[in-house]
Coordinates of C-alpha atoms and ligand atoms in Angstrom, one line a residue:
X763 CA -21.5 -18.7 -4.5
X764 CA -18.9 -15.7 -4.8
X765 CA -15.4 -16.6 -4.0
X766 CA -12.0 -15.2 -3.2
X767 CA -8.7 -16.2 -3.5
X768 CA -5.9 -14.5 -1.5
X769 CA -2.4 -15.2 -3.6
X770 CA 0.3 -14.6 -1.1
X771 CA -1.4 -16.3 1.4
X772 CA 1.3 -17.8 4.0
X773 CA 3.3 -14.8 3.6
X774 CA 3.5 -12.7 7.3
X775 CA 0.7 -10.3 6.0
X776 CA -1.3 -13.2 4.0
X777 CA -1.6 -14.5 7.2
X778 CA -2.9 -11.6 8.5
X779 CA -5.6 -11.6 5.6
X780 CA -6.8 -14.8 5.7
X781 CA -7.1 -14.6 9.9
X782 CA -9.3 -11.3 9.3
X783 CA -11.0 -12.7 6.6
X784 CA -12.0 -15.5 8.6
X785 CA -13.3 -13.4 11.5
X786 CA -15.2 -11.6 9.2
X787 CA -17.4 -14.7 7.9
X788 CA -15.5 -15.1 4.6
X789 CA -13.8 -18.3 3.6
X790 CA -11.2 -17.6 0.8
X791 CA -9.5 -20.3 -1.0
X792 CA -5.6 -20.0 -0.5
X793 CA -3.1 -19.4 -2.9
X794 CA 0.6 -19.3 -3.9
X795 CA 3.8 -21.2 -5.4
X796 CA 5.0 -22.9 -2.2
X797 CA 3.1 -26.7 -2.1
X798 CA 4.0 -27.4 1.6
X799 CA 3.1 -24.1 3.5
X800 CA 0.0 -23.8 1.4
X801 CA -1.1 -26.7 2.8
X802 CA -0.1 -26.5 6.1
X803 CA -2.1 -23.5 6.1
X804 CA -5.1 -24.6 4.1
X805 CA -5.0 -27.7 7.0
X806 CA -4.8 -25.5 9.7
X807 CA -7.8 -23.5 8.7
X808 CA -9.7 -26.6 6.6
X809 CA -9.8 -24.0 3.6
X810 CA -8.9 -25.4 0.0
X811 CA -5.9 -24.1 -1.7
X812 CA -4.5 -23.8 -5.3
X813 CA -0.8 -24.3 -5.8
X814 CA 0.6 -22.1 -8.5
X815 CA 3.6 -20.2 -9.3
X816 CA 3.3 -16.7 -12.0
X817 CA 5.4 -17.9 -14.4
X818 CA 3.1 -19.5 -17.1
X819 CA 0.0 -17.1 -18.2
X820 CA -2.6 -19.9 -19.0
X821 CA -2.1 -21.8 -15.6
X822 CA -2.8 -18.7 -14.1
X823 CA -5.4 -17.3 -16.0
X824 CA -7.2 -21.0 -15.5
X825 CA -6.7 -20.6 -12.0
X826 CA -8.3 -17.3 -11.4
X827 CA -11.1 -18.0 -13.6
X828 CA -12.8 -19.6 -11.2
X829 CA -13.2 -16.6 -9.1
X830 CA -14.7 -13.3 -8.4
X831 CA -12.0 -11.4 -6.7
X832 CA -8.4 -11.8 -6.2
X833 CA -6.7 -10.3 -3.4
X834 CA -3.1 -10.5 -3.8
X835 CA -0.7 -10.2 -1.1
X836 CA 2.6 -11.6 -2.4
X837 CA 5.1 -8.5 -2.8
X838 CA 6.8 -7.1 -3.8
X839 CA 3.9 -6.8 -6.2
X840 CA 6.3 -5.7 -9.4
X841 CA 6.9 -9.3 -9.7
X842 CA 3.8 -10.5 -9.1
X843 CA 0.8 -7.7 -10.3
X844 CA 1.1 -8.5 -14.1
X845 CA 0.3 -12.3 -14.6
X846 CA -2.4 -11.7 -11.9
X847 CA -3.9 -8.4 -13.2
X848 CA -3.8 -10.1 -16.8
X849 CA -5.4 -13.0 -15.7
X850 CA -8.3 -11.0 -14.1
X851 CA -8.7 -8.7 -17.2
X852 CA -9.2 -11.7 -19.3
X853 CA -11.7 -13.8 -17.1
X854 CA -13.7 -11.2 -15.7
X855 CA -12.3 -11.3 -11.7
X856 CA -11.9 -8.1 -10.0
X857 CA -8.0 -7.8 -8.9
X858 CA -7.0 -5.8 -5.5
X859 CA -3.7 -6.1 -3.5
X860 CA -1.7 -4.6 -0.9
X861 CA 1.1 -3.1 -3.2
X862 CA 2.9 0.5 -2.0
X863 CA 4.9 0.6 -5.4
X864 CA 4.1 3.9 -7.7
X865 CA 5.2 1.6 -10.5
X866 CA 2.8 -0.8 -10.0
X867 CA -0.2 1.8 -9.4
X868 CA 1.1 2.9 -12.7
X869 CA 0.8 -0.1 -14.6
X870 CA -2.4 -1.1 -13.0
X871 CA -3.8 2.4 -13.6
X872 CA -2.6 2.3 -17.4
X873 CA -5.1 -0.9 -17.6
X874 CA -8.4 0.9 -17.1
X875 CA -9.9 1.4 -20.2
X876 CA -9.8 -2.4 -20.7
X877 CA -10.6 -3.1 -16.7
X878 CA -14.1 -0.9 -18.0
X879 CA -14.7 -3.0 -20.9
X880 CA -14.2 -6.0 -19.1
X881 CA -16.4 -5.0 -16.4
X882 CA -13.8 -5.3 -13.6
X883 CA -12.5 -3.6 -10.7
X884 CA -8.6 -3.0 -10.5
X885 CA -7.9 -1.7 -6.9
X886 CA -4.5 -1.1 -5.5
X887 CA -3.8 -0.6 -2.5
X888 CA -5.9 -1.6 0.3
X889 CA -4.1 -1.6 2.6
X890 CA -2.1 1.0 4.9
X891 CA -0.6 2.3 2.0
X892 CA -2.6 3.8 1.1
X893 CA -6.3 3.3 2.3
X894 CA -5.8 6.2 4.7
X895 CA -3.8 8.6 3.2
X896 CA -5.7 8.5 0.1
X897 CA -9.0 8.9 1.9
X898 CA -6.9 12.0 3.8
X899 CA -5.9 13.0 0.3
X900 CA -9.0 13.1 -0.6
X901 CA -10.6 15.2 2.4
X902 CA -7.9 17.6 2.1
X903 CA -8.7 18.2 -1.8
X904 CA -12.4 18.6 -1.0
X905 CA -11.8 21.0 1.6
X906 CA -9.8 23.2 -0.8
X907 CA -10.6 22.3 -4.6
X908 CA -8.1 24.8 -5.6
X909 CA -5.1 23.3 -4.4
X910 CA -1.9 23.1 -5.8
X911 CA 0.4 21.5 -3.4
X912 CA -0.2 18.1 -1.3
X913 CA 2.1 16.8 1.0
X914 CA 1.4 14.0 3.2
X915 CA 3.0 11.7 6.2
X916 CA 3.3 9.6 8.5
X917 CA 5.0 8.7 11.8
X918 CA 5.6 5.3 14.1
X919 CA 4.6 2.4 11.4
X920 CA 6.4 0.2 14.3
X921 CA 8.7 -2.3 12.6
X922 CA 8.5 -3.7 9.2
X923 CA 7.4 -7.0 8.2
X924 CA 9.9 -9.1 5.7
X925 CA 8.1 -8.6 2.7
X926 CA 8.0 -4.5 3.9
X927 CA 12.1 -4.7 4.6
X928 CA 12.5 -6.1 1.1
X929 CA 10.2 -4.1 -1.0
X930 CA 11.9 -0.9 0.4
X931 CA 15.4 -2.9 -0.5
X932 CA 14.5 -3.2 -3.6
X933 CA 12.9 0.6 -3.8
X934 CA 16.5 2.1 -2.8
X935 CA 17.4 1.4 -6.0
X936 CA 14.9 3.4 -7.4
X937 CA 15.6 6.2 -5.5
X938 CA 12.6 8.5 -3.8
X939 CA 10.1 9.8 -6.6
X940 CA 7.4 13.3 -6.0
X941 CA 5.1 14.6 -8.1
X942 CA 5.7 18.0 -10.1
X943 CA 3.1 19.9 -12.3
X944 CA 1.5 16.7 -13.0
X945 CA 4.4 14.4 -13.4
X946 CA 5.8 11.6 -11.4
X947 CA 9.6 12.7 -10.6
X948 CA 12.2 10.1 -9.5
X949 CA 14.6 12.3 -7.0
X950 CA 17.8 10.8 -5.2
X951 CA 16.6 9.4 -1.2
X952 CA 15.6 11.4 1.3
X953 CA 15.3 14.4 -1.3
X954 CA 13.8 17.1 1.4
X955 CA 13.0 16.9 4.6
X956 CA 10.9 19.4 6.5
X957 CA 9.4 18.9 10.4
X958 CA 6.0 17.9 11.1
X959 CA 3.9 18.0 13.8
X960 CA 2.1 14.7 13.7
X961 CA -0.4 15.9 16.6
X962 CA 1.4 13.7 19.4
X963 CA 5.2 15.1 18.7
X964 CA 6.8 17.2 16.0
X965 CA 9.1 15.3 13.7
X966 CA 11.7 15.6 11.0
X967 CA 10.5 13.6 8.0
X968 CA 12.1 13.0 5.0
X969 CA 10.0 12.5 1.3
X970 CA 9.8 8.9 0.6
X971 CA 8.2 7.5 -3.0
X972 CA 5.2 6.2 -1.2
X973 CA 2.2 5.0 -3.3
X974 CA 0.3 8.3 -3.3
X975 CA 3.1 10.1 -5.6
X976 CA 0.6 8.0 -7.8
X977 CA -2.5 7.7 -6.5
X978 CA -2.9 10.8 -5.0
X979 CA -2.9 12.5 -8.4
X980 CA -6.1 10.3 -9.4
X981 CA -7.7 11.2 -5.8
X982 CA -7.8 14.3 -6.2
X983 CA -6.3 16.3 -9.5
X984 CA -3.3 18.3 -7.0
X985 CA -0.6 18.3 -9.4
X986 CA 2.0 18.8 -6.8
X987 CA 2.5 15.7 -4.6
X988 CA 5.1 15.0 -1.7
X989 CA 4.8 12.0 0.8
X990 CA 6.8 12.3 4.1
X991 CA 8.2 9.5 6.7
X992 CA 9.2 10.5 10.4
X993 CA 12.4 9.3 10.6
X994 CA 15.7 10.2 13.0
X995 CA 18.3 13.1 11.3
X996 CA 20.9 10.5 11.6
X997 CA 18.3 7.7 9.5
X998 CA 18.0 10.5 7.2
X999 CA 21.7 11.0 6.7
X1000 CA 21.8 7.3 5.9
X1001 CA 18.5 7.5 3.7
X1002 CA 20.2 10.1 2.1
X1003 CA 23.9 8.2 1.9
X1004 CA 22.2 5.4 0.1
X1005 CA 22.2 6.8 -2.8
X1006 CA 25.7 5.9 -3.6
X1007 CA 24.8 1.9 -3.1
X1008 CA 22.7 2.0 -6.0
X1009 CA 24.9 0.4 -8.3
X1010 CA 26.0 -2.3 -5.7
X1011 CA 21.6 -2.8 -5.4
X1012 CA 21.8 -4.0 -9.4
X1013 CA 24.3 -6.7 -8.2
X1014 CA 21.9 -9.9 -8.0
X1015 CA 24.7 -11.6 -5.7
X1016 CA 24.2 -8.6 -2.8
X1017 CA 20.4 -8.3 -3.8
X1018 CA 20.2 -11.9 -2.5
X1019 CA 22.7 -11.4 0.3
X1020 CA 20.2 -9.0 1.6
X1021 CA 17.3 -11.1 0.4
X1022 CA 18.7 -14.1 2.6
X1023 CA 19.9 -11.4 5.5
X1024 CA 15.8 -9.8 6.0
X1025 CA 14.3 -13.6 5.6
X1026 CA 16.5 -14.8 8.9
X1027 CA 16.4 -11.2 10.7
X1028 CA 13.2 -10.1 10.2
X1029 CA 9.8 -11.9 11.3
X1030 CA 7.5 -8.5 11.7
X1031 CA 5.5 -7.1 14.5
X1032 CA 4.1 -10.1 16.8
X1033 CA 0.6 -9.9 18.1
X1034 CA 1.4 -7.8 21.1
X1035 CA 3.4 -5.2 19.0
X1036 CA 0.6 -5.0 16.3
X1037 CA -2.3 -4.4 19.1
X1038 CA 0.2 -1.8 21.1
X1039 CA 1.5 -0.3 17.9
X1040 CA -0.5 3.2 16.5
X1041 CA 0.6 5.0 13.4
X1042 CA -0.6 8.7 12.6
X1043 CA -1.0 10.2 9.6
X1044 CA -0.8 13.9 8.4
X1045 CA -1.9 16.3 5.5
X1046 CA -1.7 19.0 4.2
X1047 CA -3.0 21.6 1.3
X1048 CA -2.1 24.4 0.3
X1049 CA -2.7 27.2 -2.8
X1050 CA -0.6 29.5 -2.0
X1051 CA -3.0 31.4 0.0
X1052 CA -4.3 29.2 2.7
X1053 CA -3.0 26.0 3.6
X1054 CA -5.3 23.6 5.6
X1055 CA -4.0 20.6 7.7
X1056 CA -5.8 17.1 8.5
X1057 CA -4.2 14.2 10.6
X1058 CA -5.2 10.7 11.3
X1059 CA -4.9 8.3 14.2
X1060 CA -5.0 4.9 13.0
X1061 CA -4.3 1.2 14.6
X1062 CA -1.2 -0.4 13.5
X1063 CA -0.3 -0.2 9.9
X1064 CA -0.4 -4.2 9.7
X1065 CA -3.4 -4.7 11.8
X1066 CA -5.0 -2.0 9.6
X1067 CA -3.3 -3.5 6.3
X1068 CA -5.6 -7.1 7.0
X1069 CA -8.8 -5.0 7.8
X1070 CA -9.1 -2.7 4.8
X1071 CA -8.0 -5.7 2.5
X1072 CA -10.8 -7.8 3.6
X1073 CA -13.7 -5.4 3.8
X1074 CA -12.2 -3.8 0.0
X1075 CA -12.3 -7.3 -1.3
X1076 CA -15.7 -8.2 0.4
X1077 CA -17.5 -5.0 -1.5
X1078 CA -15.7 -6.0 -4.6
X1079 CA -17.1 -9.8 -3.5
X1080 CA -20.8 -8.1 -3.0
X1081 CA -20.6 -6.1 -6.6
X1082 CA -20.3 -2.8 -4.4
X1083 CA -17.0 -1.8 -6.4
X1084 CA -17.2 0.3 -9.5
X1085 CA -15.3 -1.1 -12.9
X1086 CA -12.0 0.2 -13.9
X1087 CA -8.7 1.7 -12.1
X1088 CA -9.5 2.8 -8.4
X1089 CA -7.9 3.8 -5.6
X1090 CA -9.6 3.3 -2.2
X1091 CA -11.3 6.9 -1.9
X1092 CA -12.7 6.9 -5.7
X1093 CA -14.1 3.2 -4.8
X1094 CA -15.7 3.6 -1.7
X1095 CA -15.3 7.5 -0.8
X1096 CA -13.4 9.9 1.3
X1097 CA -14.3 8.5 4.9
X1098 CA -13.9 4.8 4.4
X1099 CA -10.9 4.9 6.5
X1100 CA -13.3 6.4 9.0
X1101 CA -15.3 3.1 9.3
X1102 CA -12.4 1.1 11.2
X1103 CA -12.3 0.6 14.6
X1104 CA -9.5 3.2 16.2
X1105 CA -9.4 5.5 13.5
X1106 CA -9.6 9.1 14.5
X1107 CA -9.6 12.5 11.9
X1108 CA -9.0 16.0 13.1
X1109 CA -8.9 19.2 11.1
X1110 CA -6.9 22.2 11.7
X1111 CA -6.4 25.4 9.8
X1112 CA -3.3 26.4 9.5
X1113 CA -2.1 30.5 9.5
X1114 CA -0.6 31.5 6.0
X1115 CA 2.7 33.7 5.8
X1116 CA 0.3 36.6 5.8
X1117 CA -1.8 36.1 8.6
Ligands
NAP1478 N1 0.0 -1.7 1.6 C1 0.5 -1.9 2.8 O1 0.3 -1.1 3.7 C2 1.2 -3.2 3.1 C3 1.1 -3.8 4.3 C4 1.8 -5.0 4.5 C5 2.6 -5.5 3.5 N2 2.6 -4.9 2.3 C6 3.4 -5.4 1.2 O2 2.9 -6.7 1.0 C7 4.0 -7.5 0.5 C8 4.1 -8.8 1.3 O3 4.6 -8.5 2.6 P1 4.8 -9.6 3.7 O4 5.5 -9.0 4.9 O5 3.6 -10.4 3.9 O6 5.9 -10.5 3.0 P2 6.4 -12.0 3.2 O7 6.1 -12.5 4.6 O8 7.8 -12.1 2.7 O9 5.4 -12.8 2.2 C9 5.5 -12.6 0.8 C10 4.5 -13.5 0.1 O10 4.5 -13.3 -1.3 C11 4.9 -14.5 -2.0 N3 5.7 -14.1 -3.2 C12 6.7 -13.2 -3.2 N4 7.2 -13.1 -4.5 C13 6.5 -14.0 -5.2 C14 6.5 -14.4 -6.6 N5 7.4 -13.9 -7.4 N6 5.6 -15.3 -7.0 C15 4.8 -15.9 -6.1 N7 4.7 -15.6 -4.8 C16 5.5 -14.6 -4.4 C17 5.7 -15.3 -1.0 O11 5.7 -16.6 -1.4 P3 7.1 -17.5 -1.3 O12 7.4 -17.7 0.2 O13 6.7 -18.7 -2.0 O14 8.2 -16.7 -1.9 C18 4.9 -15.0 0.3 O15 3.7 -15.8 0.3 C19 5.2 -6.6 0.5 O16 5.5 -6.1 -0.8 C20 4.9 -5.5 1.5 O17 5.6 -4.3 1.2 C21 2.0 -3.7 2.1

């Protein structure tokens, strides 16, 4: 029979996987470093479970080879994507996750050739980031092949999860990061801002380095890419001041202050939040002569996250997913966001300066 493990398991959106996964008629086997709450979990849902950590290559390279796909959901995934992609390279197991990080779309994306010749599927991504801004991406480059400018954004993700509040820790560091005649740019936070009307309210949003810097490019050949978040002027001012901690963010001893600070504050959206929460989505193109706008309404971004994931790993589980680097739209086409419950698209077109 085909199998799936989900690495990351027990972790808040693991949880979410592996609940979905379930639902869906899928029974993954349960992975991840921690003995006790792999177990726990594994008891709770009678599923089996591997313990392993990502330190030593051949543990997990024997681990994986015993499966079809791997759908990793431990983050932030620049620890964790390299032992796992490299394990799936060598024993033939398609690899997807739920990363954000342009670095690790990078590195995964750098891979392909070999992902061919091995006859595997790497897939990025599944989840919120980006399953629905690439498949906007996507409709928005078909609609005007001869774009040169994308921008896309979103509003009201709701709060974040603790493995969200520490990958964007971790991401100040990096500063924000566009794309510019072809080439991924690192810029200092909140870089420009620019309002937005997200169809339910106009916003200010400021450019965040959000997956599609990367996989954007790939979607659709635009070589100017910018991603927007809604966020308050006085968020942005801070966005923007935090710039000037990224020295203290190199300092292990304040990267595990905060570490330990998000792992007692922050459990992520509870049940009720997740089913109230929306999030909405907006694009646009442009060529310098007409400009055309999409947006999307879509359920909350974590609700969302533990759909796309299981229904991307179940094609890759069914052989549906091609071989090599993809991102969601390139796998499975333009309107696979389209196929979840609660997601709406509208198209507008936009006046240029002329008009
Ligand atoms: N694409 C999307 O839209 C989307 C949506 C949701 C989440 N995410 C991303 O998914 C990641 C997880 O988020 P979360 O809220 O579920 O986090 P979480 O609750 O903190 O869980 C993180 C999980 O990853 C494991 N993990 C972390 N580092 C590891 C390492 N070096 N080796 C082995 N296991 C490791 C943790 O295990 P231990 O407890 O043993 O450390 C835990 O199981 C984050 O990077 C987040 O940004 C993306």
């Amino acid at each position: 029979m085909d199998t799936m493990l989900v690495y990351g398991s027990y972790g808040y959106t693991g949880r979410l996987v592996v609940e979905r996964a379930i639902e869906q008629g899928i029974e993954p086997v349960l992975a991840g470093r921690d003995t006790a709450k792999l177990e726990a979990q594994a008891t709770e849902w009678g599923l089996d479970c591997r313990v392993f950590g990502l330190e030593h290559s051949d543990i997990v390279a024997q681990h994986i080879a015993e499966f079809d796909v791997v759908l990793n959901c431990a983050g932030p995934f620049v620890h964790t994507h390299e032992p796992i992609v490299e394990a799936c390279l060598s024993r033939g197991t398609h690899y997807l996750d739920i990363t954000g990080e342009i670095e690790v779309f990078e590195a995964i994306a750098s891979r392909s050739e070999r992902a061919e010749e091995a006859g595997v599927t790497l897939l990025p991504g599944v989840g919120f980031d980006v399953v629905p801004s690439d498949c906007l991406a996507s409709h928005l480059g078909n609609a005007l092949p001869e774009a040169t400018h994308l921008a896309l954004g979103f509003d009201s993700l709701g709060a974040p999860s603790p493995g969200t509040a520490l990958t964007m820790v971790e991401g100040l560091e990096a500063g924000g990061a566009v794309r510019e005649d072809g080439k991924i740019r690192r810029t200092p936070p909140g870089w420009k801002s620019r309002s937005i009307d997200f169809g339910h309210r106009e916003r200010t949003a400021v450019t965040i380095p959000w997956g599609d810097v990367s996989t954007a490019d790939r979607t659709t050949g635009i070589p100017n890419i910018e991603f927007y978040m809604a966020l308050p002027p006085q968020a942005i001012r801070a966005l923007r001041l935090s710039q000037h901690l990224g020295p203290l963010l190199t300092n292990s001893l304040v990267k595990d202050g905060l570490r330990s600070f998000i792992e007692r504050a922050i459990d992520g959206p509870d049940a009720e939040e997740r089913q109230q929460g929306e999030s909405r989505l907006w694009g646009e193109v442009s060529n310098g002569e007409e400009r055309l706008i999409a947006r999307l309404t879509t359920p909350n971004g974590y609700t969302l996250t533990a759909e796309t994931a299981v229904e991307s790993a179940r094609r890759a589980l069914d052989g549906e997913t091609p071989n090599g680097y993809q991102t969601p739209s390139t796998a499975f086409g333009t309107d696979y966001v389209l196929e979840f419950d609660g997601v709406v698209r509208q198209d507008a077109r936009e006046p240029t300066h002329s008009e």
